[in-house]
Coordinates of C-alpha atoms and ligand atoms in Angstrom, one line a residue:
X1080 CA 75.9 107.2 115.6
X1081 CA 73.9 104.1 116.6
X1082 CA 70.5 102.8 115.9
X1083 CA 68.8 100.9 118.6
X1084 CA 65.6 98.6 117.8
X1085 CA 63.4 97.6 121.1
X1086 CA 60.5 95.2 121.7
X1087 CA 60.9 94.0 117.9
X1088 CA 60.9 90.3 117.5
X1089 CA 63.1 89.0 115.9
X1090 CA 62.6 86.8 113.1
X1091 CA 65.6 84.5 111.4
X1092 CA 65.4 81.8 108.6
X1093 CA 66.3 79.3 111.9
X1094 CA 64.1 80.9 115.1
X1095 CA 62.1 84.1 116.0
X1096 CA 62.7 85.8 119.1
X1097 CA 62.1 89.1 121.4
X1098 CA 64.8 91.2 122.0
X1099 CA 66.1 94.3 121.4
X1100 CA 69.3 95.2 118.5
X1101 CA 71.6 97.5 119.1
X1102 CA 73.7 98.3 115.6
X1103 CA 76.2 100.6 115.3
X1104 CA 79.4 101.1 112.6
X1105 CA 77.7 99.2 110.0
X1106 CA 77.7 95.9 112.0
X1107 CA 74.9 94.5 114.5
X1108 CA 76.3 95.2 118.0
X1109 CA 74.5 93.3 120.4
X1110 CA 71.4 91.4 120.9
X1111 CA 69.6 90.8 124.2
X1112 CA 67.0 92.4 126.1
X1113 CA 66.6 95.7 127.6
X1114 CA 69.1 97.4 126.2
X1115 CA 69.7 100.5 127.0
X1116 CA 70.4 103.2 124.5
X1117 CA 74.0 105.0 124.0
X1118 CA 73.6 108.5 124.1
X1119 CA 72.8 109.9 120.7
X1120 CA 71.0 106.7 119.7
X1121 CA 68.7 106.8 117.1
X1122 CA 66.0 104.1 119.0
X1123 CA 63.3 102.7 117.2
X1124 CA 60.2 101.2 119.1
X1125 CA 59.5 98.0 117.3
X1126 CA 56.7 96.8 119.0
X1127 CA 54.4 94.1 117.6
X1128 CA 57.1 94.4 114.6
X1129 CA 59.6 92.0 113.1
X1130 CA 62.8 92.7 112.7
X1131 CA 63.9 90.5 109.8
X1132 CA 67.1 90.7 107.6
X1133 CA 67.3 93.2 105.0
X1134 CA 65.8 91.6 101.6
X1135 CA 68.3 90.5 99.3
X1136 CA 67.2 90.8 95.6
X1137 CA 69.7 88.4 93.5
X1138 CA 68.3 89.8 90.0
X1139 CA 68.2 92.9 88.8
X1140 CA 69.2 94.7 85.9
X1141 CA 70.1 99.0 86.8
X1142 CA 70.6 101.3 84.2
X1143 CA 71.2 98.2 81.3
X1144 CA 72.1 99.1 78.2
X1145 CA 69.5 96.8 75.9
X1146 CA 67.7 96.6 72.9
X1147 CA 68.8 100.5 71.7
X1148 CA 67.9 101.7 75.3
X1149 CA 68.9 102.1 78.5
X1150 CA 66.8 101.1 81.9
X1151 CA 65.2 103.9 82.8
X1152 CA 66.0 103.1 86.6
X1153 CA 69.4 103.3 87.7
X1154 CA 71.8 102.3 90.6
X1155 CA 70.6 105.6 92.6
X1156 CA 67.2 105.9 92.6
X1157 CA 66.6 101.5 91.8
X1158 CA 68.8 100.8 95.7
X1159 CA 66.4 103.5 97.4
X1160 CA 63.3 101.8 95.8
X1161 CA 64.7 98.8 97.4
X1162 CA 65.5 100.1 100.9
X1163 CA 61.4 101.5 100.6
X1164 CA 60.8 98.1 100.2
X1165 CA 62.6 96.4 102.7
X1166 CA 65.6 95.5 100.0
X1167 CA 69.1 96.0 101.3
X1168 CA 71.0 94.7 98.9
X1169 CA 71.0 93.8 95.5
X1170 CA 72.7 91.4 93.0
X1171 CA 73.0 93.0 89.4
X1172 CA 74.5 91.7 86.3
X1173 CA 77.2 92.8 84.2
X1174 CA 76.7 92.0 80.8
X1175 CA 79.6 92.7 78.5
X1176 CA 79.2 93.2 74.7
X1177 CA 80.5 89.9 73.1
X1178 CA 84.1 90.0 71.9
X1179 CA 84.8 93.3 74.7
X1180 CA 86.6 92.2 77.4
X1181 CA 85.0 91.1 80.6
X1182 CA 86.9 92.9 83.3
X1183 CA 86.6 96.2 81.2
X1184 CA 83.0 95.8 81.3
X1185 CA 83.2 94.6 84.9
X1186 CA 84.8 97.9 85.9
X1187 CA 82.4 100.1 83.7
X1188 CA 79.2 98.6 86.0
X1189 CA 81.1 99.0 89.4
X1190 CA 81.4 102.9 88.1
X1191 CA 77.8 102.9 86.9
X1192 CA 77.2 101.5 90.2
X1193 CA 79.0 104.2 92.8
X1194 CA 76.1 106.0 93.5
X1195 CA 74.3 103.0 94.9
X1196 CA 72.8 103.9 98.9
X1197 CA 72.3 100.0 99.6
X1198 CA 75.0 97.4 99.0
X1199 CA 75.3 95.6 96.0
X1200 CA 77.3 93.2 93.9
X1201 CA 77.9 91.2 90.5
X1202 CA 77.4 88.4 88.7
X1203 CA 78.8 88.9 85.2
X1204 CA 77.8 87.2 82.3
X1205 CA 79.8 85.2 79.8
X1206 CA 78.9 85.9 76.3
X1207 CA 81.7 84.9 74.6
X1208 CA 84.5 83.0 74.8
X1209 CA 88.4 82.8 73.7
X1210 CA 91.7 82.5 76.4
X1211 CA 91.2 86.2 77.4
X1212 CA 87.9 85.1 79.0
X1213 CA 89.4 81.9 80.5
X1214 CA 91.4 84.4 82.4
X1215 CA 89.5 86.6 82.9
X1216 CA 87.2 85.1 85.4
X1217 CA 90.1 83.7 87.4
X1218 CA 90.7 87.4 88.0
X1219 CA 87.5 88.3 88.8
X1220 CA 86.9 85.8 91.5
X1221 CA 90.4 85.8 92.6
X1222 CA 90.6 89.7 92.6
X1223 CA 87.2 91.0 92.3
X1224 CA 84.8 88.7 94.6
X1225 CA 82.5 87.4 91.7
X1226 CA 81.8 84.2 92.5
X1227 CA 78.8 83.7 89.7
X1228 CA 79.1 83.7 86.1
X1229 CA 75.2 84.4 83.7
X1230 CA 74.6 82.8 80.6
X1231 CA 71.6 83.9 78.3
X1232 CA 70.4 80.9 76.5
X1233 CA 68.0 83.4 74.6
X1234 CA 68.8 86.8 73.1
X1235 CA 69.8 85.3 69.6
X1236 CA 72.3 87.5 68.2
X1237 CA 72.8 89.4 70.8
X1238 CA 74.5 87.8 74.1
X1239 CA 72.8 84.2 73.9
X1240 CA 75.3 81.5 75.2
X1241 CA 75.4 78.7 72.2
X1242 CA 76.1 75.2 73.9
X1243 CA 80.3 75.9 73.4
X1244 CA 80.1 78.8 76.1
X1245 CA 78.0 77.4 78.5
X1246 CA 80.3 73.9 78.1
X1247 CA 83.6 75.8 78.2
X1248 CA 82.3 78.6 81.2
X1249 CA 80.7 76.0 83.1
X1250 CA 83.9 73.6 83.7
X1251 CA 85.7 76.7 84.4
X1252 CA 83.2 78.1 86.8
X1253 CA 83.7 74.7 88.7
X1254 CA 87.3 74.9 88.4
X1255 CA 87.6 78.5 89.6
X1256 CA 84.7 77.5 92.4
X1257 CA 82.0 80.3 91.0
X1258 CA 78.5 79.4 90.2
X1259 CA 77.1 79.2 87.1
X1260 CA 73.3 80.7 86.5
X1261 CA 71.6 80.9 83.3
X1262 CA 68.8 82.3 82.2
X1263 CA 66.9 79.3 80.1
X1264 CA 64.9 79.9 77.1
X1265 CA 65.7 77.9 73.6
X1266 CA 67.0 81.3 71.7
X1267 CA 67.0 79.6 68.5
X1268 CA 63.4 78.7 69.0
X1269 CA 62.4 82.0 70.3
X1270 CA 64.2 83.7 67.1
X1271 CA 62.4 81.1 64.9
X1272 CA 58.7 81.6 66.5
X1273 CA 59.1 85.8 66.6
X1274 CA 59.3 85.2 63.3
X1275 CA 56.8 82.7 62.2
X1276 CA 54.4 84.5 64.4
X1277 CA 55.2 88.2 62.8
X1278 CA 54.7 86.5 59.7
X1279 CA 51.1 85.7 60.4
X1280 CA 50.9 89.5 61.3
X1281 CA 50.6 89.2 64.5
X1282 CA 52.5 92.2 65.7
X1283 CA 51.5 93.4 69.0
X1284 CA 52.6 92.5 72.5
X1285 CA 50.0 89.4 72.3
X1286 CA 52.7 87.4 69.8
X1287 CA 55.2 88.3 72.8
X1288 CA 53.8 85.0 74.9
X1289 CA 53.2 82.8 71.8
X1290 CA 56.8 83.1 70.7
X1291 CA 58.1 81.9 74.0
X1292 CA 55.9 78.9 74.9
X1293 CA 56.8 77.2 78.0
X1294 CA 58.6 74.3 76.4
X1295 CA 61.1 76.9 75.6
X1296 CA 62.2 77.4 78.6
X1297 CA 61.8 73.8 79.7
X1298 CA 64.2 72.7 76.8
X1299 CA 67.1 74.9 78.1
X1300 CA 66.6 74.4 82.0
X1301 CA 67.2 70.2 81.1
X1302 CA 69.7 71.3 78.5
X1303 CA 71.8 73.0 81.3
X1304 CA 70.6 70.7 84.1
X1305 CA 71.7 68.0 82.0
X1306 CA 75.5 69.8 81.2
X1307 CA 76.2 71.2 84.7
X1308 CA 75.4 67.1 85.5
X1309 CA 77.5 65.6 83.6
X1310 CA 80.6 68.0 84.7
X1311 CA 79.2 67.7 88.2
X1312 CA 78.5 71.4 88.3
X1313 CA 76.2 73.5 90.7
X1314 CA 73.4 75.6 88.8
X1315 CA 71.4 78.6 89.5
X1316 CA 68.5 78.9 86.9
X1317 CA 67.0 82.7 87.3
X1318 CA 63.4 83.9 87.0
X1319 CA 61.9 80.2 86.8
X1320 CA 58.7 80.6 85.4
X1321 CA 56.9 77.2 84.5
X1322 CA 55.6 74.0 86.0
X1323 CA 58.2 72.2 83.2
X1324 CA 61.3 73.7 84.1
X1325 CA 60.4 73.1 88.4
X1326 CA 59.8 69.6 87.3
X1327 CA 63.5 69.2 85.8
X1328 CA 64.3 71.2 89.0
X1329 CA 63.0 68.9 91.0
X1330 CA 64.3 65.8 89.5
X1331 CA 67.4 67.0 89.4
X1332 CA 67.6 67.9 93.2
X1333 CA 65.8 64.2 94.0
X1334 CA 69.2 62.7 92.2
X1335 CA 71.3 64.9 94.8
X1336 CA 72.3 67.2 91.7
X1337 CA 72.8 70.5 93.6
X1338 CA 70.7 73.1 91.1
X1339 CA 69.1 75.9 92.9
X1340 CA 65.7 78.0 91.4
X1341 CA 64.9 81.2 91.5
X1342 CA 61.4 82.5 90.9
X1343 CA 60.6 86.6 90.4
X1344 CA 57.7 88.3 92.6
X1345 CA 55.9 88.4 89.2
X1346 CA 55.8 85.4 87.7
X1347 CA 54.1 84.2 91.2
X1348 CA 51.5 86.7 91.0
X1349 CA 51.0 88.1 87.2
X1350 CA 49.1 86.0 84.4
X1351 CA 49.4 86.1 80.7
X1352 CA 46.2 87.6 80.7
X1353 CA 47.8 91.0 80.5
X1354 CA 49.1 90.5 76.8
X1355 CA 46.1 90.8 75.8
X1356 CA 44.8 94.3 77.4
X1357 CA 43.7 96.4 74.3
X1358 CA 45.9 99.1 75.8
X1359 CA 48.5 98.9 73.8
X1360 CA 50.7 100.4 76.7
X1361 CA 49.9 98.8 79.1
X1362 CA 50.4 95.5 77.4
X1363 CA 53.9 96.1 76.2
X1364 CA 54.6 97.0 80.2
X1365 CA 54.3 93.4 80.5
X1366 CA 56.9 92.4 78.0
X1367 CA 59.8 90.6 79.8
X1368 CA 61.4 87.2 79.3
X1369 CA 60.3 84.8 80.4
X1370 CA 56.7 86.4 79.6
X1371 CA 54.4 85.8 82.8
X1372 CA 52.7 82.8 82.2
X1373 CA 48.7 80.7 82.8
X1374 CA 47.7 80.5 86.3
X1375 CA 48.7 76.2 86.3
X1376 CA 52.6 77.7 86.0
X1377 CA 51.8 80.2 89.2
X1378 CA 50.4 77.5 91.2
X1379 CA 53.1 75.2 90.8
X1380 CA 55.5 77.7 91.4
X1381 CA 54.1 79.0 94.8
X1382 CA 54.1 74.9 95.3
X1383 CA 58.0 74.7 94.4
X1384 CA 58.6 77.6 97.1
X1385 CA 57.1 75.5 99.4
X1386 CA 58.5 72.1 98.8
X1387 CA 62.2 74.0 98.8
X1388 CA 62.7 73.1 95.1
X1389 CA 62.7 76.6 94.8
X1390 CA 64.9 78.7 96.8
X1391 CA 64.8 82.4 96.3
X1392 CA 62.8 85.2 95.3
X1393 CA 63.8 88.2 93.3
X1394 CA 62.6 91.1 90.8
X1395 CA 64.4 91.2 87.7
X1396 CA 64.0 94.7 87.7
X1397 CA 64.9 96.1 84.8
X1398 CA 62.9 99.1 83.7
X1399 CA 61.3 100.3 80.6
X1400 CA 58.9 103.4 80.8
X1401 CA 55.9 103.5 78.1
X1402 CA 57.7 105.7 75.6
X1403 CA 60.9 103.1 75.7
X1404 CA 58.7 100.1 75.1
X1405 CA 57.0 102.3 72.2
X1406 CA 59.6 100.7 70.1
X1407 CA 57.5 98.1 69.9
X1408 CA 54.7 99.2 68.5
X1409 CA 54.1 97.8 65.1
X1410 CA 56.9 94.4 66.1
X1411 CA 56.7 93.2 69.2
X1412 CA 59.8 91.7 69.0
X1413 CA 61.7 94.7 69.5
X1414 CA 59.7 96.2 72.6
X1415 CA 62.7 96.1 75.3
X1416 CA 62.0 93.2 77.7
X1417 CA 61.9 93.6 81.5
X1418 CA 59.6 95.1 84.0
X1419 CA 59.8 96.2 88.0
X1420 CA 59.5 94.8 91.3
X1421 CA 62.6 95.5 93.5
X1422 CA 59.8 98.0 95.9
X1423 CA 57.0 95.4 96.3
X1424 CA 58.9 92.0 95.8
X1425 CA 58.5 91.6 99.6
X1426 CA 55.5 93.2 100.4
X1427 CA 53.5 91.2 98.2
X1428 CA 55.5 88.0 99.0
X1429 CA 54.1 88.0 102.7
X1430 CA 50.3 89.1 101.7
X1431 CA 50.4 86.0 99.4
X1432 CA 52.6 84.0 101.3
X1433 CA 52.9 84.6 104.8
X1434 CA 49.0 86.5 105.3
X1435 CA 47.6 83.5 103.8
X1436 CA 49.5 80.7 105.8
X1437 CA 51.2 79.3 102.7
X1438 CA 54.2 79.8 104.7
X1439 CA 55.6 80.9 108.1
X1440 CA 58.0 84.5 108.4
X1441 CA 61.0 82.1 109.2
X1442 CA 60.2 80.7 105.8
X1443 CA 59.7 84.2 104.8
X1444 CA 63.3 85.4 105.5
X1445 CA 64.7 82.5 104.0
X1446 CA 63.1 83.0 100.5
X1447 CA 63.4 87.0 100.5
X1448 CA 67.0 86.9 101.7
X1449 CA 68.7 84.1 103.8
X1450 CA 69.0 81.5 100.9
X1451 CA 70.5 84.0 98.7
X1452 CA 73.0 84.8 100.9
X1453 CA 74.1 81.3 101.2
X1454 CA 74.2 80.2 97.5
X1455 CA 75.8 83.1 97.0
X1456 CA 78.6 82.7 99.9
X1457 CA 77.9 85.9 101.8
X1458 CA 76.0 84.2 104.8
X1459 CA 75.9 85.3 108.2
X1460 CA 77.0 88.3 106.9
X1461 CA 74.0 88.8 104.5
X1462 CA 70.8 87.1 105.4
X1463 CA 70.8 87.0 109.4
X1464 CA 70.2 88.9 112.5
X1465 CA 73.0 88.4 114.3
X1466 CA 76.7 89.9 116.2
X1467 CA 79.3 91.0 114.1
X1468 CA 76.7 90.9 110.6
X1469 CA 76.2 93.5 108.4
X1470 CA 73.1 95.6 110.0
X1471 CA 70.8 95.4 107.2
X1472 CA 67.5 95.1 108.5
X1473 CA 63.5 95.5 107.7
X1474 CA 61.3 96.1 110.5
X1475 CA 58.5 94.9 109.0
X1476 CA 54.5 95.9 110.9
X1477 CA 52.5 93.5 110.2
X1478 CA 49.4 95.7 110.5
X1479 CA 50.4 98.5 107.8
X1480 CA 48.4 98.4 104.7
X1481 CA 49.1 99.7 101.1
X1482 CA 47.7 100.0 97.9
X1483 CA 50.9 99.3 95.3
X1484 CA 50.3 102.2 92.4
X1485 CA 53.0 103.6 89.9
X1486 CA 51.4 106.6 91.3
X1487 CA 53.1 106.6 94.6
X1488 CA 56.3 104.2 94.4
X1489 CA 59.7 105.1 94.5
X1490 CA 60.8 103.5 91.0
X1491 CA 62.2 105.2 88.2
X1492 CA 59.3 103.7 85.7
X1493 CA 55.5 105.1 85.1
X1494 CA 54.2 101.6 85.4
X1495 CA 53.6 99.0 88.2
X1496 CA 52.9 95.4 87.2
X1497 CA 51.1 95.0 90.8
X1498 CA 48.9 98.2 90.3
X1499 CA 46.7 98.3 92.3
X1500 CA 47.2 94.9 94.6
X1501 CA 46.6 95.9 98.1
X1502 CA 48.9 94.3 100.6
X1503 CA 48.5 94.1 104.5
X1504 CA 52.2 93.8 106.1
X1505 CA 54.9 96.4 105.0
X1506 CA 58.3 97.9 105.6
X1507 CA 58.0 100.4 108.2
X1508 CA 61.7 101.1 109.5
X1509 CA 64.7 100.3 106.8
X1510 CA 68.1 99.9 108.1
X1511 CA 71.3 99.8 105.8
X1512 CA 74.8 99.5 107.4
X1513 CA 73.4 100.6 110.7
X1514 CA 71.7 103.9 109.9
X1515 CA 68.5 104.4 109.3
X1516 CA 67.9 105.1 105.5
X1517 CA 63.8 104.4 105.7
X1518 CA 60.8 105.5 108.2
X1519 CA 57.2 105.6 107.8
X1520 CA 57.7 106.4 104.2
X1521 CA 60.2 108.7 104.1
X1522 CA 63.6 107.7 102.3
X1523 CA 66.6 109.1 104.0
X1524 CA 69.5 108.4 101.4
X1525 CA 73.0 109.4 100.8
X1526 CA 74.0 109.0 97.7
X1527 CA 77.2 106.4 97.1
X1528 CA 76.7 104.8 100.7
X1529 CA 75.8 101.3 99.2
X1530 CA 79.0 99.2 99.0
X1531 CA 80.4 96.7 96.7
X1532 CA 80.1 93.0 98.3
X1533 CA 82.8 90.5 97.2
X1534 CA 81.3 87.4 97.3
X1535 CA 84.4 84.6 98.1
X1536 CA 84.2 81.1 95.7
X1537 CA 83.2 78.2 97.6
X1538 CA 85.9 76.1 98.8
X1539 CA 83.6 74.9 101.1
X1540 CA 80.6 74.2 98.3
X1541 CA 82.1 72.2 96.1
X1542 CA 83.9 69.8 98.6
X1543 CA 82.8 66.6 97.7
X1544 CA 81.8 67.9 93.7
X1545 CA 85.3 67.2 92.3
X1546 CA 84.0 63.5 93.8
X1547 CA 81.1 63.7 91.8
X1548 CA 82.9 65.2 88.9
X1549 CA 85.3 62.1 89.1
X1550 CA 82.4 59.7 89.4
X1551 CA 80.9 61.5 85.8
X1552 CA 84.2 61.4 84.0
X1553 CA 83.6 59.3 80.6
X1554 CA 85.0 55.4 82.2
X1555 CA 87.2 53.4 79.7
X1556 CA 86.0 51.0 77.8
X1557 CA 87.2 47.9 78.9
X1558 CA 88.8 45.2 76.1
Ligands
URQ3026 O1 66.5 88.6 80.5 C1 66.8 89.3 81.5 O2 66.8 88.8 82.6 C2 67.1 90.8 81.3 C3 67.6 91.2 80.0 C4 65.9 91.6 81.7 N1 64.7 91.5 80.8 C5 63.8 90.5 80.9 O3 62.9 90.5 80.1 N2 63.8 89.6 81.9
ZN3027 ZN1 66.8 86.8 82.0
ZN3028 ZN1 67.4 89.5 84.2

């Protein structure tokens, strides 16, 4: 069976195009123009469409076992919210209990995961640390293609990364070449202001924002800025989400440190206004970490997308529905964090971004999927139009409009954090290993087709770090 997309442009991170793509046995076939369609080709007029690569969401958080629940949208039904969406693959996180082992946990998400119809793969986060995890991420990158390694600073108590871990998992990330990422919030601040601010009985989703400040998060993005520099280590900090922690960014990419930003669909578009909706409900949808932030922190972020400080996009989707997030009723401190995105995430991304000439669709592609696929080492597979890579591909009409409602997505959650937004440029066709999985809004799934991408370490990357890691070593004093 092959799929064959005419009079599309083509649109890379590098160049946009016309021609036609002929895919067939998961890969992309041929490019070039007028080509003529095998027999029993599906064919697809793309006319004054762009055919882009598939989005490639590096965050997101199916089915996760947290704070007594469970996300309420799994592998299934979160990868065909995705391919609605233009998504096509997906980078989760395991996140293993500390003191369980990491490869069991490993294996227990790559089950969980099975019934994924878009591809997927893993970073795995270190929450603890003795020799058994030393090994254990040899194995995984050596065996299992993981070449990126999570550490919560937050989550006191629960899987935060003390300053030992991320010391001890971050020299072995650079030895084993695997990234490390972290999510940056202070957790012993956050613990300490939950409190102070329960105390003053303030118990509703409002004290959410006020215990997690944007110094917070500024604190931990030098703090691990400032370790991954001085072991000449590459960082990924996830869902960036104020003008302080971009600023450290920033600095540290002017001093050729290589630290890459991420920034969710959210925290670009969603203000801290929502805390304080009367609607109880609707307020606690908006509980996630980092909390969505004032409008000077949005601004700065769309500014770090442009200036390349900032290099990709993603959802953290990690769902909750109204009667999980009831926990948090009378203590907002246990309302389970996380909200959704993986459907919109590039739909509203090119009404804000490309609709309103912030930035061009090349640019587009880069920051929805291209970059990922390179800081995560599965480029020109992932992340290109081109022969011999995987055919995952959006064709994206410029011209479609749609109002974003809870009412009428595909994700497993009864709220939408974009409710509402109208958007002008949308996912009309959704290829995923060369078969059509999405057309004019109908889903065509098969459950299990998404497969498991290893991701190799970077050999290539980190030439020229173990100079820099030489240049940083502690000199001898000398007499
Ligand atoms: O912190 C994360 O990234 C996970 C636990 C999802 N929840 C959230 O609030 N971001
Ligand atoms: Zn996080
Ligand atoms: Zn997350």
């Amino acid at each position: 069976m092959s799929v064959l997309i005419k009079n599309g442009t083509i649109v890379n991170a590098d160049q946009s195009f016309k021609a036609d793509v002929l895919c067939a046995d998961g890969k992309i076939q041929e490019i070039g123009s007028n080509i003529s369609a095998p027999s029993g080709a599906e064919v697809i007029d793309a006319a004054g469409q762009f055919v882009m690569p598939g989005g490639i969401d590096p965050h997101t958080h199916m089915q996760l076992p947290f704070m007594g629940t469970v996300a309420s949208e799994d592998f299934y039904t979160g990868t065909a919210a995705g391919l609605a969406g233009g998504t096509t693959m997906i980078i989760d996180f395991v996140i293993p209990s500390p003191q369980t082992s990491i490869l069991e946990a490993y294996h227990q998400w790559r089950e969980w995961a099975e019934k994924s119809v878009a591809d997927y793969s893993f970073h795995v986060a270190i929450t603890w640390w003795d020799e058994t995890v030393h090994a254990d991420m040899k194995t995984l990158v050596e065996k299992y293609g993981v070449n990126s390694f999570k550490h919560f600073m937050a989550y006191k108590g629960a899987i935060m990364a003390p300053d030992e871990i991320l010391v001890n998992s971050f020299n072995r990330a650079l030895e084993l070449g695997a990234m490390p990422t972290v999510h940056a919030e202070n957790g012993e601040m956050v613990a300490q202001l939950q409190q102070k601010i329960f105390d003053m009985g303030i118990t509703g989703p409002e004290g959410h924002p006020l215990s997690r400040p944007p110094e917070v998060e500024a604190e931990a993005a030098n703090r691990a800025i400032s370790i991954a520099n001085v072991y000449g280590v590459p960082l990924y900090i996830v869902h960036v989400s104020t003008k302080q922690s971009l600023e450290a960014i920033t600095r540290a990419r002017n001093s050729g440190q290589k630290v890459f930003g991420e920034v969710l669909a959210g925290h670009l578009l969603v203000d801290e206004s929502v805390y304080l909706d009367k609607n109880f409900e609707s307020a606690a949808a908006h509980v996630m970490s980092p909390p969505f932030r004032a409008k000077e922190h949005q601004d700065a972020l769309w500014k770090g997308l442009l200036s390349g400080n900032l290099q990709t996009t993603a959802t953290d989707h990690c769902c909750f529905c109204a009667d999980q997030k009831a926990a948090g009723k009378d203590d907002f401190r246990i309302t389970p964090n996380g909200t959704a995105g993986i459907e919109n995430r590039m739909e509203v991304l090119w009404h804000h971004g490309v609709n309103t000439g912030l930035f061009n669709m090349n640019e587009f592609v880069k920051l929805t999927s291209t970059n990922a696929a390179q800081i995560f080492n599965i480029y020109p597979r992932k992340g290109s139009i081109s022969v011999g890579a995987d055919a995952d591909i959006v064709v994206w009409d410029p011209e479609k409009t749609k109002t974003i409602s809870a009412k009428t997505h595909h994700q497993n959650i009864d709220f939408n954090i974009f409710e509402g937004m109208e958007v002008k440029g949308c996912a009309s066709h959704t290829i995923s290993a060369a078969k059509v999985v999405y057309a004019n809004g109908e889903l065509k799934v098969e459950r299990g087709a998404g497969r498991y991408v290893d991701r190799p370490p970077y050999s290539s990357f980190y030439q020229g770090l173990d100079v820099q890691a030489e240049k940083n070593k502690p000199k001898a004093v000398k007499r």
